[in-house]
Amino acid sequence: MTNPLLSDWNTPFNLPPFEAIEDAHVKPAVEAALAEGRAAVQLIASDPEAPTFANTIEALERSDSTLSKVLGVFYGSAGADANDTRDALMREFSPMLSAYSSEITSNSALFARIETLWETRDTLDLTPEQARVLMLTYRSFVRSGAKLEGPQKARMAEIKSRLATLGTGFGQNLLADERDWFMSLTEADLEGLPQFVIDAARAAGDEKGADGPVVTLSRSLIVPFMQFSPRRDLREAAFKAWSARGENGNANDNRENAAEILRLREERAKLLGYPSFAAYKLETEMAKTPEAVRELLMRVWAPAKEAAERDGAILAEMMAKDGINGPLEPWDWRYYSAIRRKAEHDLDEAELKPYLQLDRMTEAAFACAHRLFGLDFEPLDVTTYHPDARAWNVTRDGKHIAVFIGDYFARGSKRSGAWCTAMRSQQKLEGDIRPIVLNVCNFAKPSKGEAALLSYDDARTLFHEFGHALHQMLSNVTYGSISGTSVARDFVELPSQLFEYWLEVPEVLEEFATHAKTGAPMPRNMLDRLLAAQTYDQGFATVEYIASALVDLDFHDGDAPADPMVAQAETLARIGLPHAVTMRHATPHFAHIFSGDGYSAGYYSYMWSEVMDADAFEAFEKKGAFDPETARLLEEHILSKGGSQDAEALYTAFRGRMPGVEALLKGRGLLTA
């Protein structure tokens, strides 16, 4: 029987034939792809011809084409639509794929060819992009342990395999905790909640098969519940469940996972001669050193903490006037902050939300991409991996650019958060390969027949992930290894956070923020109040983020802690985290740094990128939010380039210089704090 994952896809735009792909096809396809990749690598390593860029580096780029094809489909959809079979496959694949990677980077004959090319690079007449790919390939092999020998090389392979298994387990434990918990609500418990929260709770109850409305651990439901429920006891129960994910003493408890991950990362770094994992990890990022990261975070921490403490005192006074004794607690902050925002800015989420329809906000993102980069989006009538996911053909001047898939609704089979991935990345080495780009979010699904409504934070998330998608879709490089978002971790958030600014452009909201029932545009006075409140509560938001970033940095900058929870508490005590503010991501559910290696010692990167995106949007503000020349420079020097040049060189080419932190502080309203 033909395996659809391994066959040629005679489908529109070579999309995966999702209707034909079954879970049973995945493992045989991965095994076949691994065998094909191993054979290709062995041919490269044993080639009797002298090494050239074509027969070594380009051949290596081609060697995993089938594997990339298969894994792009599987991992692209498994995190968004998990089941027991897919969970088991991910656990099985983690050590298999780690072993495959270790085989390649520990292949002495292969590395000798790469090293020869590196040492003779000045004689090879390489293009700048080829020189960059050679450097990145050589560096990757060295940092993976290619120069290690004997027991050290074997130990490195063991460490990487174990880390892959632990990372997969961490993420699956978290998803299980999020999927299993919900709190049933009586009709009396719904009193005081706006209708959109009630509707979301009823829809969640239907999805869970519960007899009535429920609160789940989906951010799009639990956050508005904590903002609007007058029942302090229910807010406390919901918050404690949310903050205890991965820390419940059950089979999903992640605390020992985290401890072992940190120990293995430290050992890995020291095998390679680095004093700490942070020193190892940051060497290839824009920040370069843990000291540079700490300096940025602490520069922003002081004014952010001051603002949060000032705001907290106001909220505590409001709570006391309600007759509640004792300190302001974390489950109180959002509730009283929502009341204060309505009083100070006359903004009520219940009045605002009908103007932020998911379909209209998606149209807004598409319209901004059209005005900036000439992109058009046409709906595709194709089968995707889940009925909730929708697909569009992305074109420019009639030419196919990409396929974009949006999967926006929360469900029990989807891990929390929001992300962008490419099921297929852009490249030219094997032809004009156009990308398939996926945005996944967790917005509350509406009742049947109702429009999906977003909070303003939800709309910002939609724009953020679409900024990542633009980075993938507008990529224009030859080699897949440097395509799209394959850039330094503290540069990857620049396009996503920059695109958020267009949600705040008044003319965008004037056109697309229309009422779900009446179709009327958002009233001008509401729009003005919404934009005036953009820096509201930024002390809280900044403090909860930096607390997480500093804990991440402390975990990896020095010896691994024996008990990460003790180490977390020590960091928070040292910086003086206000009592009513918690880390955005506590250790047992800090998936950014423990579900994989991507953001480990790198959670700071959102703020590092924000320094640049605040400065970058100033370039547009000077000439107009949709200035075509500035947009052309952004695409030419950043969005199209992937990792083909050093990140600092790309930004400097776009802006003429590197920015300071002042634009960030100004954007968050912290300059005067």
XYZ file of C-alpha atoms in Angstrom:
673
model
C 0.000 0.000 0.000
C 1.330 3.420 -0.947
C 2.168 5.654 1.990
C 0.746 9.119 1.214
C 3.486 10.793 3.293
C 6.127 9.332 0.967
C 4.343 9.728 -2.357
C 4.351 12.694 -4.709
C 1.562 15.080 -3.798
C -0.499 15.898 -6.867
C -2.515 18.423 -4.932
C -3.057 22.183 -5.211
C 0.274 23.842 -4.359
C 1.628 20.398 -3.342
C -0.269 20.595 -0.064
C -0.186 17.480 2.121
C -3.130 15.175 1.250
C -4.536 15.359 4.758
C -7.667 13.407 3.848
C -5.462 10.397 2.955
C -2.953 10.619 5.816
C -3.601 8.405 8.838
C -1.671 8.081 12.080
C -0.612 4.589 10.988
C 1.304 6.101 8.061
C 3.571 8.265 10.199
C 6.022 5.828 11.780
C 6.761 3.861 8.570
C 7.273 7.167 6.748
C 9.676 8.473 9.393
C 11.621 5.197 9.392
C 11.887 5.230 5.598
C 12.935 8.892 5.586
C 15.605 8.246 8.229
C 16.980 5.348 6.201
C 17.067 7.515 3.087
C 18.796 10.310 4.995
C 21.408 7.973 6.481
C 22.211 6.581 3.040
C 22.556 10.081 1.597
C 24.868 11.210 4.412
C 27.016 8.112 4.018
C 27.407 8.819 0.309
C 28.582 12.340 1.100
C 31.020 11.189 3.778
C 32.522 8.433 1.599
C 32.678 10.437 -1.642
C 36.123 9.778 -3.164
C 36.088 13.198 -4.812
C 37.689 16.111 -2.985
C 35.133 18.072 -0.954
C 33.400 20.956 -2.699
C 30.575 23.176 -1.576
C 28.255 21.357 -3.984
C 29.158 17.751 -3.147
C 29.292 18.327 0.605
C 27.310 21.327 1.894
C 24.605 21.419 -0.773
C 24.386 17.620 -0.726
C 23.921 17.765 3.039
C 21.148 20.348 2.604
C 19.377 17.917 0.253
C 19.959 14.805 2.350
C 16.950 15.232 4.630
C 14.383 16.412 2.069
C 12.044 13.474 2.639
C 12.460 13.637 6.406
C 11.663 17.354 6.417
C 8.594 16.687 4.291
C 7.269 14.003 6.641
C 8.111 15.751 9.909
C 6.789 19.074 8.649
C 3.354 17.523 8.284
C 3.465 15.484 11.491
C 4.834 18.068 13.908
C 3.008 20.887 12.155
C -0.296 19.318 13.087
C 0.431 17.103 16.130
C 0.807 20.002 18.569
C -2.441 21.521 17.341
C -4.454 18.305 17.233
C -2.944 15.775 19.625
C -4.261 12.335 20.500
C -2.838 9.369 22.378
C -1.317 7.850 19.239
C 0.390 11.082 18.197
C 1.628 11.680 21.740
C 3.165 8.197 21.749
C 4.756 8.794 18.345
C 6.324 12.043 19.531
C 7.778 10.269 22.560
C 9.134 7.514 20.317
C 10.531 9.894 17.713
C 12.411 12.155 20.136
C 15.318 9.748 20.825
C 15.230 8.439 17.241
C 15.660 11.894 15.747
C 18.259 12.883 18.325
C 20.257 9.736 17.501
C 20.024 10.533 13.792
C 21.282 14.071 14.378
C 24.120 12.803 16.578
C 25.145 10.277 13.934
C 25.531 13.082 11.423
C 27.433 15.525 13.620
C 29.695 12.778 14.998
C 30.518 11.378 11.549
C 34.278 11.997 11.462
C 34.624 11.582 7.706
C 31.790 14.011 7.043
C 33.144 16.578 9.464
C 36.617 16.276 7.938
C 35.137 17.324 4.577
C 33.312 20.263 6.155
C 36.429 21.288 8.066
C 38.511 21.183 4.883
C 36.021 23.504 3.184
C 36.058 25.825 6.196
C 39.840 26.029 6.285
C 40.039 26.722 2.534
C 36.953 28.962 2.359
C 38.849 31.936 0.969
C 39.736 29.921 -2.155
C 36.252 28.578 -2.908
C 34.743 31.593 -4.697
C 31.539 31.349 -2.673
C 28.614 33.735 -2.851
C 27.918 35.608 0.403
C 24.959 33.308 1.065
C 27.068 30.193 0.478
C 29.803 31.529 2.754
C 27.189 32.082 5.459
C 25.779 28.553 5.072
C 29.287 27.070 5.258
C 30.046 29.023 8.427
C 26.745 28.024 10.050
C 27.217 24.365 9.094
C 30.757 24.230 10.456
C 29.755 26.059 13.624
C 26.757 23.796 14.154
C 28.899 20.671 13.903
C 31.481 22.049 16.340
C 28.819 23.155 18.825
C 27.182 19.730 18.531
C 30.409 18.026 19.587
C 32.031 17.070 16.273
C 35.482 17.696 17.763
C 34.841 15.536 20.813
C 36.339 12.068 20.893
C 35.800 8.736 22.597
C 33.714 8.734 25.793
C 32.996 12.467 25.545
C 31.483 12.055 22.077
C 29.358 9.118 23.250
C 28.230 11.042 26.323
C 27.214 14.027 24.193
C 24.969 11.756 22.106
C 23.411 10.350 25.284
C 22.758 13.839 26.658
C 21.088 15.065 23.478
C 18.902 11.975 23.273
C 17.808 12.287 26.880
C 17.124 16.023 26.499
C 14.931 15.333 23.469
C 12.916 12.779 25.449
C 12.585 15.061 28.470
C 11.524 18.045 26.361
C 8.793 16.055 24.654
C 7.619 14.699 28.002
C 7.538 18.182 29.535
C 5.266 19.493 26.806
C 2.964 16.482 26.901
C 2.660 16.666 30.698
C 1.676 20.299 30.422
C -0.913 19.584 27.738
C -2.357 16.777 29.855
C -2.747 19.058 32.882
C -4.346 21.748 30.727
C -6.639 19.263 29.020
C -7.801 17.457 32.157
C -8.687 20.379 34.454
C -11.896 22.343 34.327
C -14.123 23.995 36.912
C -17.889 23.601 36.561
C -19.988 26.722 37.043
C -23.561 26.971 38.240
C -25.951 29.527 36.828
C -25.390 31.582 39.986
C -21.624 31.518 39.335
C -22.228 33.279 36.010
C -23.676 36.386 37.664
C -21.618 39.478 36.945
C -19.862 37.973 33.934
C -20.244 39.666 30.548
C -22.130 37.697 27.919
C -19.030 36.849 25.883
C -17.455 35.105 28.901
C -20.699 33.234 29.595
C -20.881 32.136 25.949
C -17.258 30.985 26.026
C -17.862 29.037 29.260
C -20.904 27.317 27.762
C -18.990 26.456 24.575
C -16.134 25.077 26.692
C -18.623 22.979 28.636
C -19.951 21.534 25.389
C -16.398 20.762 24.235
C -15.622 19.018 27.534
C -18.886 17.090 27.545
C -19.819 18.722 30.849
C -23.366 19.342 32.000
C -23.199 23.119 31.850
C -20.657 25.937 31.598
C -17.049 25.452 32.718
C -13.823 27.404 33.095
C -10.831 25.713 31.466
C -7.131 26.513 31.506
C -7.329 28.046 28.036
C -5.925 31.567 28.365
C -8.718 32.988 26.216
C -11.261 31.836 28.836
C -9.485 31.862 32.195
C -8.069 35.388 31.836
C -11.413 37.110 31.119
C -12.997 35.002 33.879
C -10.439 36.394 36.346
C -11.008 39.879 34.958
C -14.770 39.871 35.389
C -15.901 37.321 37.960
C -16.946 39.112 41.184
C -16.590 35.778 42.993
C -13.165 36.037 44.661
C -13.261 32.369 45.722
C -13.766 31.211 42.133
C -11.039 33.531 40.851
C -8.679 32.093 43.453
C -9.509 28.499 42.510
C -9.057 29.226 38.806
C -5.794 31.100 39.306
C -4.293 28.416 41.535
C -5.141 25.716 38.988
C -3.667 27.817 36.189
C -0.451 28.529 38.092
C -0.120 24.897 39.257
C 0.078 23.341 35.784
C 2.871 20.778 35.821
C 3.133 20.998 39.614
C 0.333 18.823 40.934
C 2.259 15.808 42.227
C 0.608 13.550 39.640
C 1.993 11.712 36.612
C 2.201 15.061 34.783
C 4.444 16.755 37.363
C 7.292 18.535 35.561
C 9.547 19.550 38.451
C 11.989 16.649 38.217
C 11.917 16.933 34.416
C 13.046 20.542 34.715
C 15.803 19.682 37.198
C 17.228 16.944 34.986
C 17.032 19.137 31.873
C 19.053 21.851 33.615
C 21.679 19.356 34.835
C 22.101 17.882 31.356
C 22.333 21.294 29.705
C 25.098 22.291 32.085
C 26.977 19.054 31.389
C 26.549 19.544 27.640
C 27.989 23.054 27.795
C 30.950 22.003 29.917
C 31.777 19.094 27.603
C 32.197 21.753 24.911
C 34.379 23.943 27.125
C 31.863 26.620 28.142
C 31.534 27.804 31.767
C 27.728 27.599 31.654
C 24.861 26.729 29.369
C 23.981 30.418 29.058
C 27.500 31.197 27.828
C 27.184 28.379 25.287
C 23.704 29.325 24.118
C 24.203 33.084 23.876
C 27.458 32.901 21.928
C 25.533 32.715 18.638
C 22.813 35.236 19.552
C 22.865 39.010 19.158
C 23.289 39.453 22.921
C 26.478 37.284 22.940
C 26.829 37.133 26.756
C 24.691 36.603 29.867
C 25.974 39.947 31.167
C 24.498 41.802 28.189
C 21.134 40.114 28.717
C 21.091 40.886 32.430
C 21.995 44.529 31.776
C 19.027 44.968 29.411
C 16.556 43.226 31.703
C 17.613 45.147 34.794
C 17.546 48.437 32.889
C 13.846 47.875 32.278
C 13.099 46.100 35.587
C 13.539 49.141 37.810
C 10.984 51.455 36.142
C 8.615 48.536 35.486
C 8.651 47.428 39.116
C 8.090 51.012 40.255
C 5.071 51.299 37.967
C 3.673 47.924 39.092
C 4.012 48.809 42.771
C 2.294 52.138 42.221
C -0.552 50.438 40.350
C -0.780 47.677 42.945
C -1.267 50.204 45.728
C -4.199 51.729 43.864
C -5.787 48.314 43.294
C -5.313 47.391 46.958
C -7.193 50.552 47.971
C -10.028 49.608 45.639
C -10.186 46.125 47.169
C -10.219 47.559 50.707
C -13.169 49.772 49.764
C -14.990 46.562 48.847
C -14.518 45.458 52.446
C -11.885 42.820 51.702
C -9.117 42.696 54.284
C -5.605 41.464 53.629
C -3.141 42.027 50.796
C -3.913 42.239 47.106
C -3.448 38.721 45.711
C -2.562 37.545 42.183
C -6.189 36.500 41.589
C -7.310 40.028 42.461
C -5.082 42.021 40.128
C -6.877 41.461 36.827
C -10.312 41.951 38.384
C -9.562 45.324 39.960
C -7.385 46.394 37.056
C -10.337 45.880 34.688
C -12.533 48.013 36.954
C -9.846 50.707 37.108
C -9.355 50.697 33.336
C -13.057 51.252 32.824
C -13.028 54.115 35.321
C -9.919 55.823 33.925
C -10.313 55.116 30.203
C -14.027 54.317 29.992
C -13.124 51.000 28.380
C -15.274 47.979 29.045
C -14.133 44.694 27.498
C -17.751 43.646 27.070
C -18.435 46.765 24.973
C -15.127 46.561 23.108
C -15.112 42.885 22.181
C -18.019 42.886 19.672
C -15.925 45.223 17.520
C -13.009 42.769 17.407
C -14.347 39.914 15.317
C -11.857 37.191 14.426
C -12.773 37.277 10.730
C -12.443 41.054 10.551
C -9.131 41.077 12.433
C -7.831 38.419 10.046
C -8.922 40.637 7.162
C -7.118 43.535 8.839
C -3.854 41.589 9.019
C -4.227 40.617 5.357
C -5.017 44.197 4.352
C -1.910 45.512 6.138
C 0.214 42.879 4.388
C -1.286 43.987 1.077
C -0.629 47.678 1.636
C 2.913 47.052 2.894
C 4.086 44.214 0.668
C 1.515 43.809 -2.103
C 0.264 40.418 -0.865
C -3.220 39.099 -1.658
C -5.050 36.281 0.154
C -7.599 34.047 -1.559
C -9.453 31.364 0.436
C -8.645 27.797 -0.606
C -11.229 25.015 -0.628
C -8.884 22.286 0.583
C -8.836 19.739 3.381
C -6.586 20.618 6.301
C -5.569 18.565 9.355
C -8.574 19.822 11.383
C -11.934 21.310 10.371
C -11.179 24.504 12.336
C -8.101 25.284 10.213
C -8.575 27.479 7.138
C -6.197 27.942 4.204
C -5.436 30.820 1.838
C -3.429 31.119 -1.373
C -0.993 34.029 -0.951
C -0.069 35.833 -4.170
C 1.708 38.976 -5.320
C 0.956 40.404 -8.740
C -0.748 37.119 -9.548
C 2.270 34.984 -8.643
C 1.970 32.289 -5.960
C 3.983 33.210 -2.857
C 2.827 30.794 -0.152
C -0.049 28.891 1.386
C -1.137 30.311 4.733
C -3.134 28.220 7.219
C -4.856 29.764 10.241
C -6.005 27.498 13.101
C -7.439 29.867 15.679
C -9.774 28.123 18.146
C -8.910 26.516 21.488
C -9.686 22.810 21.901
C -8.636 20.031 24.211
C -6.322 18.461 21.623
C -4.298 21.655 21.169
C -1.461 22.755 23.426
C -1.832 26.202 24.926
C -0.325 29.399 23.613
C 0.116 30.627 20.068
C 2.800 29.856 17.522
C 3.877 29.948 13.899
C 5.490 27.068 12.062
C 6.233 26.108 8.474
C 5.086 22.732 7.217
C 7.330 23.463 4.256
C 10.005 26.181 4.193
C 10.946 28.373 1.257
C 14.131 27.456 -0.649
C 15.518 27.430 -4.196
C 18.112 24.661 -4.057
C 15.610 22.055 -5.253
C 13.494 24.388 -7.370
C 11.236 27.319 -6.529
C 9.881 25.773 -3.318
C 7.160 27.941 -1.829
C 6.308 27.719 1.881
C 3.284 26.348 3.692
C 2.961 28.511 6.808
C 0.764 27.773 9.811
C -0.471 30.124 12.555
C -1.976 28.428 15.617
C -3.845 30.319 18.358
C -6.196 29.464 21.224
C -9.116 31.880 20.939
C -12.452 31.027 22.533
C -14.702 29.241 20.060
C -18.130 30.839 19.742
C -21.480 29.147 20.026
C -22.899 27.935 16.736
C -24.083 30.804 14.581
C -22.258 33.441 16.620
C -19.248 35.463 15.498
C -15.890 34.675 17.113
C -14.922 37.686 19.224
C -11.430 38.604 20.397
C -10.071 40.610 23.252
C -7.621 43.314 22.265
C -4.799 41.087 23.553
C -6.140 38.276 21.333
C -6.095 40.597 18.328
C -2.531 41.572 19.171
C -1.600 37.871 19.331
C -3.143 37.334 15.895
C -1.039 40.161 14.455
C 2.067 38.905 16.299
C 1.873 35.397 14.851
C 1.072 36.807 11.426
C 4.293 38.819 11.621
C 6.148 35.515 12.028
C 4.183 34.176 9.060
C 5.294 37.115 6.897
C 8.916 36.319 7.806
C 8.330 32.803 6.451
C 6.230 33.783 3.429
C 8.506 36.567 2.174
C 11.708 34.554 2.624
C 13.828 34.630 -0.536
C 16.940 32.506 -0.028
C 18.506 29.522 -1.755
C 19.132 27.242 1.201
C 16.425 25.867 3.478
C 18.688 25.899 6.534
C 18.617 29.718 6.570
C 15.047 30.204 5.376
C 12.384 32.330 7.050
C 12.648 32.394 10.821
C 15.959 30.460 10.898
C 17.695 33.410 12.525
C 19.217 34.262 15.901
C 16.673 33.632 18.655
C 16.836 37.236 19.874
C 16.141 38.447 16.320
C 13.264 36.098 15.468
C 10.684 38.127 17.413
C 11.449 41.376 15.571
C 9.067 40.834 12.606
C 6.292 39.476 14.844
C 6.413 42.221 17.450
C 6.861 44.890 14.789
C 3.694 43.786 12.971
C 1.695 44.258 16.191
C 2.087 48.023 15.719
C -0.213 48.022 12.691
C -3.117 46.906 14.880
C -2.752 50.251 16.649
C -2.850 52.319 13.443
C -6.161 54.238 13.712
C -7.137 53.804 10.066
C -6.843 50.019 10.405
C -9.233 49.868 13.351
C -11.522 52.427 11.720
C -11.997 50.082 8.759
C -11.958 46.638 10.351
C -13.200 47.073 13.943
C -16.893 46.683 13.105
C -19.689 45.512 15.406
C -20.608 41.832 15.121
C -24.364 42.544 15.246
C -24.804 45.924 13.565
C -21.757 46.129 11.315
C -21.184 49.684 12.553
C -17.574 50.838 12.871
C -16.090 51.301 16.307
C -17.147 54.764 17.543
C -14.347 57.282 17.227
C -14.390 58.119 20.919
C -14.050 54.415 21.814
C -11.197 54.065 19.339
C -9.431 57.070 20.835
C -9.894 55.688 24.356
C -8.598 52.269 23.274
C -5.434 53.733 21.752
C -4.926 56.056 24.723
C -4.950 53.023 27.030
C -2.199 51.094 25.219
C 0.298 51.627 28.022
C -2.247 50.876 30.755
C -1.002 48.253 33.271
C 2.356 47.906 31.494
C 4.108 47.784 34.858
C 2.316 44.503 35.582
C 2.881 43.052 32.099
C 6.569 43.990 32.067
C 7.285 42.733 35.578
C 5.662 39.319 35.043
C 7.637 38.915 31.811
C 11.039 40.049 33.150
C 10.621 37.850 36.236
C 10.347 34.836 33.937
C 13.269 35.992 31.800
C 15.529 36.492 34.833
C 14.633 33.096 36.288
C 15.468 31.523 32.925
C 18.806 33.353 32.817
C 19.691 32.430 36.414
C 18.841 28.774 35.763
C 21.418 28.632 32.969
C 24.078 31.161 34.042
C 26.175 29.057 36.407
C 25.793 25.643 37.970
C 22.446 23.945 37.466
C 20.292 24.273 40.597
C 19.690 21.142 42.636
C 16.063 22.225 43.066
C 14.744 24.592 40.376
C 11.773 25.601 42.515
C 14.097 26.780 45.310
C 16.252 28.587 42.753
C 13.156 30.227 41.237
C 12.096 31.486 44.673
C 15.602 32.849 45.358
C 15.638 34.817 42.097
C 12.194 36.298 42.718
C 13.154 37.270 46.264
C 16.388 38.889 45.095
C 14.674 41.105 42.529
C 11.756 41.874 44.855
C 8.850 40.603 42.752
C 5.698 42.325 44.053
C 3.458 39.949 46.011
C 0.432 40.288 43.723
C 2.407 39.662 40.517
C 3.616 36.216 39.531
C 5.956 34.983 36.823
C 4.261 34.810 33.454
C 5.503 31.214 33.215
C 6.471 29.406 36.421
C 9.046 26.636 36.067
C 6.731 23.562 35.869
C 4.820 25.065 32.916
C 7.617 27.145 31.364
C 7.307 25.390 28.006
C 9.334 28.042 26.188
C 12.512 26.896 27.923
C 11.791 23.263 28.838
C 9.703 21.787 25.979
C 12.703 22.216 23.713
C 15.939 24.083 23.386
C 14.642 27.067 21.437
C 14.153 29.684 24.144
C 16.383 28.146 26.842
C 18.556 30.933 28.250
C 16.694 32.956 25.641
C 13.318 34.015 26.986
C 14.821 37.522 27.186
C 14.729 37.603 23.388
C 11.212 39.088 23.241
C 12.532 42.180 24.994
C 15.780 42.246 22.998
C 13.693 42.212 19.819
C 11.319 44.820 21.249
C 14.195 47.277 21.486
C 14.527 46.909 17.711
C 10.828 46.767 16.815
C 10.055 49.962 18.747
C 12.872 51.669 16.862
C 11.828 50.101 13.549
C 8.258 51.359 13.758
C 9.583 54.850 14.425
C 11.010 54.657 10.893
C 7.456 54.122 9.602
C 5.972 56.796 11.854
C 8.276 59.416 10.375
C 7.037 58.729 6.834
C 3.632 57.133 7.400
C 2.575 53.719 8.680
C 2.284 52.327 5.148
C 5.208 54.158 3.540
C 6.129 51.971 0.536
C 9.855 52.737 0.607
C 10.243 51.861 4.285
C 8.228 48.665 3.708
C 10.467 47.813 0.754
C 13.566 48.239 2.912
C 12.042 46.091 5.657
C 11.367 43.277 3.206
C 14.674 43.664 1.373
C 16.904 43.717 4.440
C 15.002 41.637 7.007
C 11.908 39.697 5.931
C 13.393 38.205 2.764
C 16.857 37.486 4.098
C 16.221 34.761 6.689
C 19.522 33.887 8.328
C 21.637 34.684 5.267
C 23.509 37.416 7.149
C 24.331 38.258 10.748
C 21.262 39.726 12.479
C 23.007 42.936 13.493
C 24.110 43.496 9.890
C 20.548 42.985 8.652
C 19.073 45.457 11.121
C 21.785 48.023 10.474
C 21.179 47.722 6.728
C 17.498 48.484 7.331
C 17.821 51.235 9.922
C 21.366 52.549 9.534
C 22.354 51.828 13.152
C 21.461 49.729 16.190
C 18.890 51.205 18.597
C 18.955 52.030 22.307
C 16.419 51.003 24.924
C 14.657 54.389 25.066
C 12.095 53.596 22.351
C 11.049 50.467 24.259
C 10.621 52.367 27.532
C 8.645 55.046 25.732
C 6.435 52.471 24.000
C 5.609 50.791 27.312
C 4.948 54.101 29.044
C 7.829 53.540 31.467
C 10.083 56.493 30.706
C 8.549 58.602 33.451
C 7.948 55.745 35.881
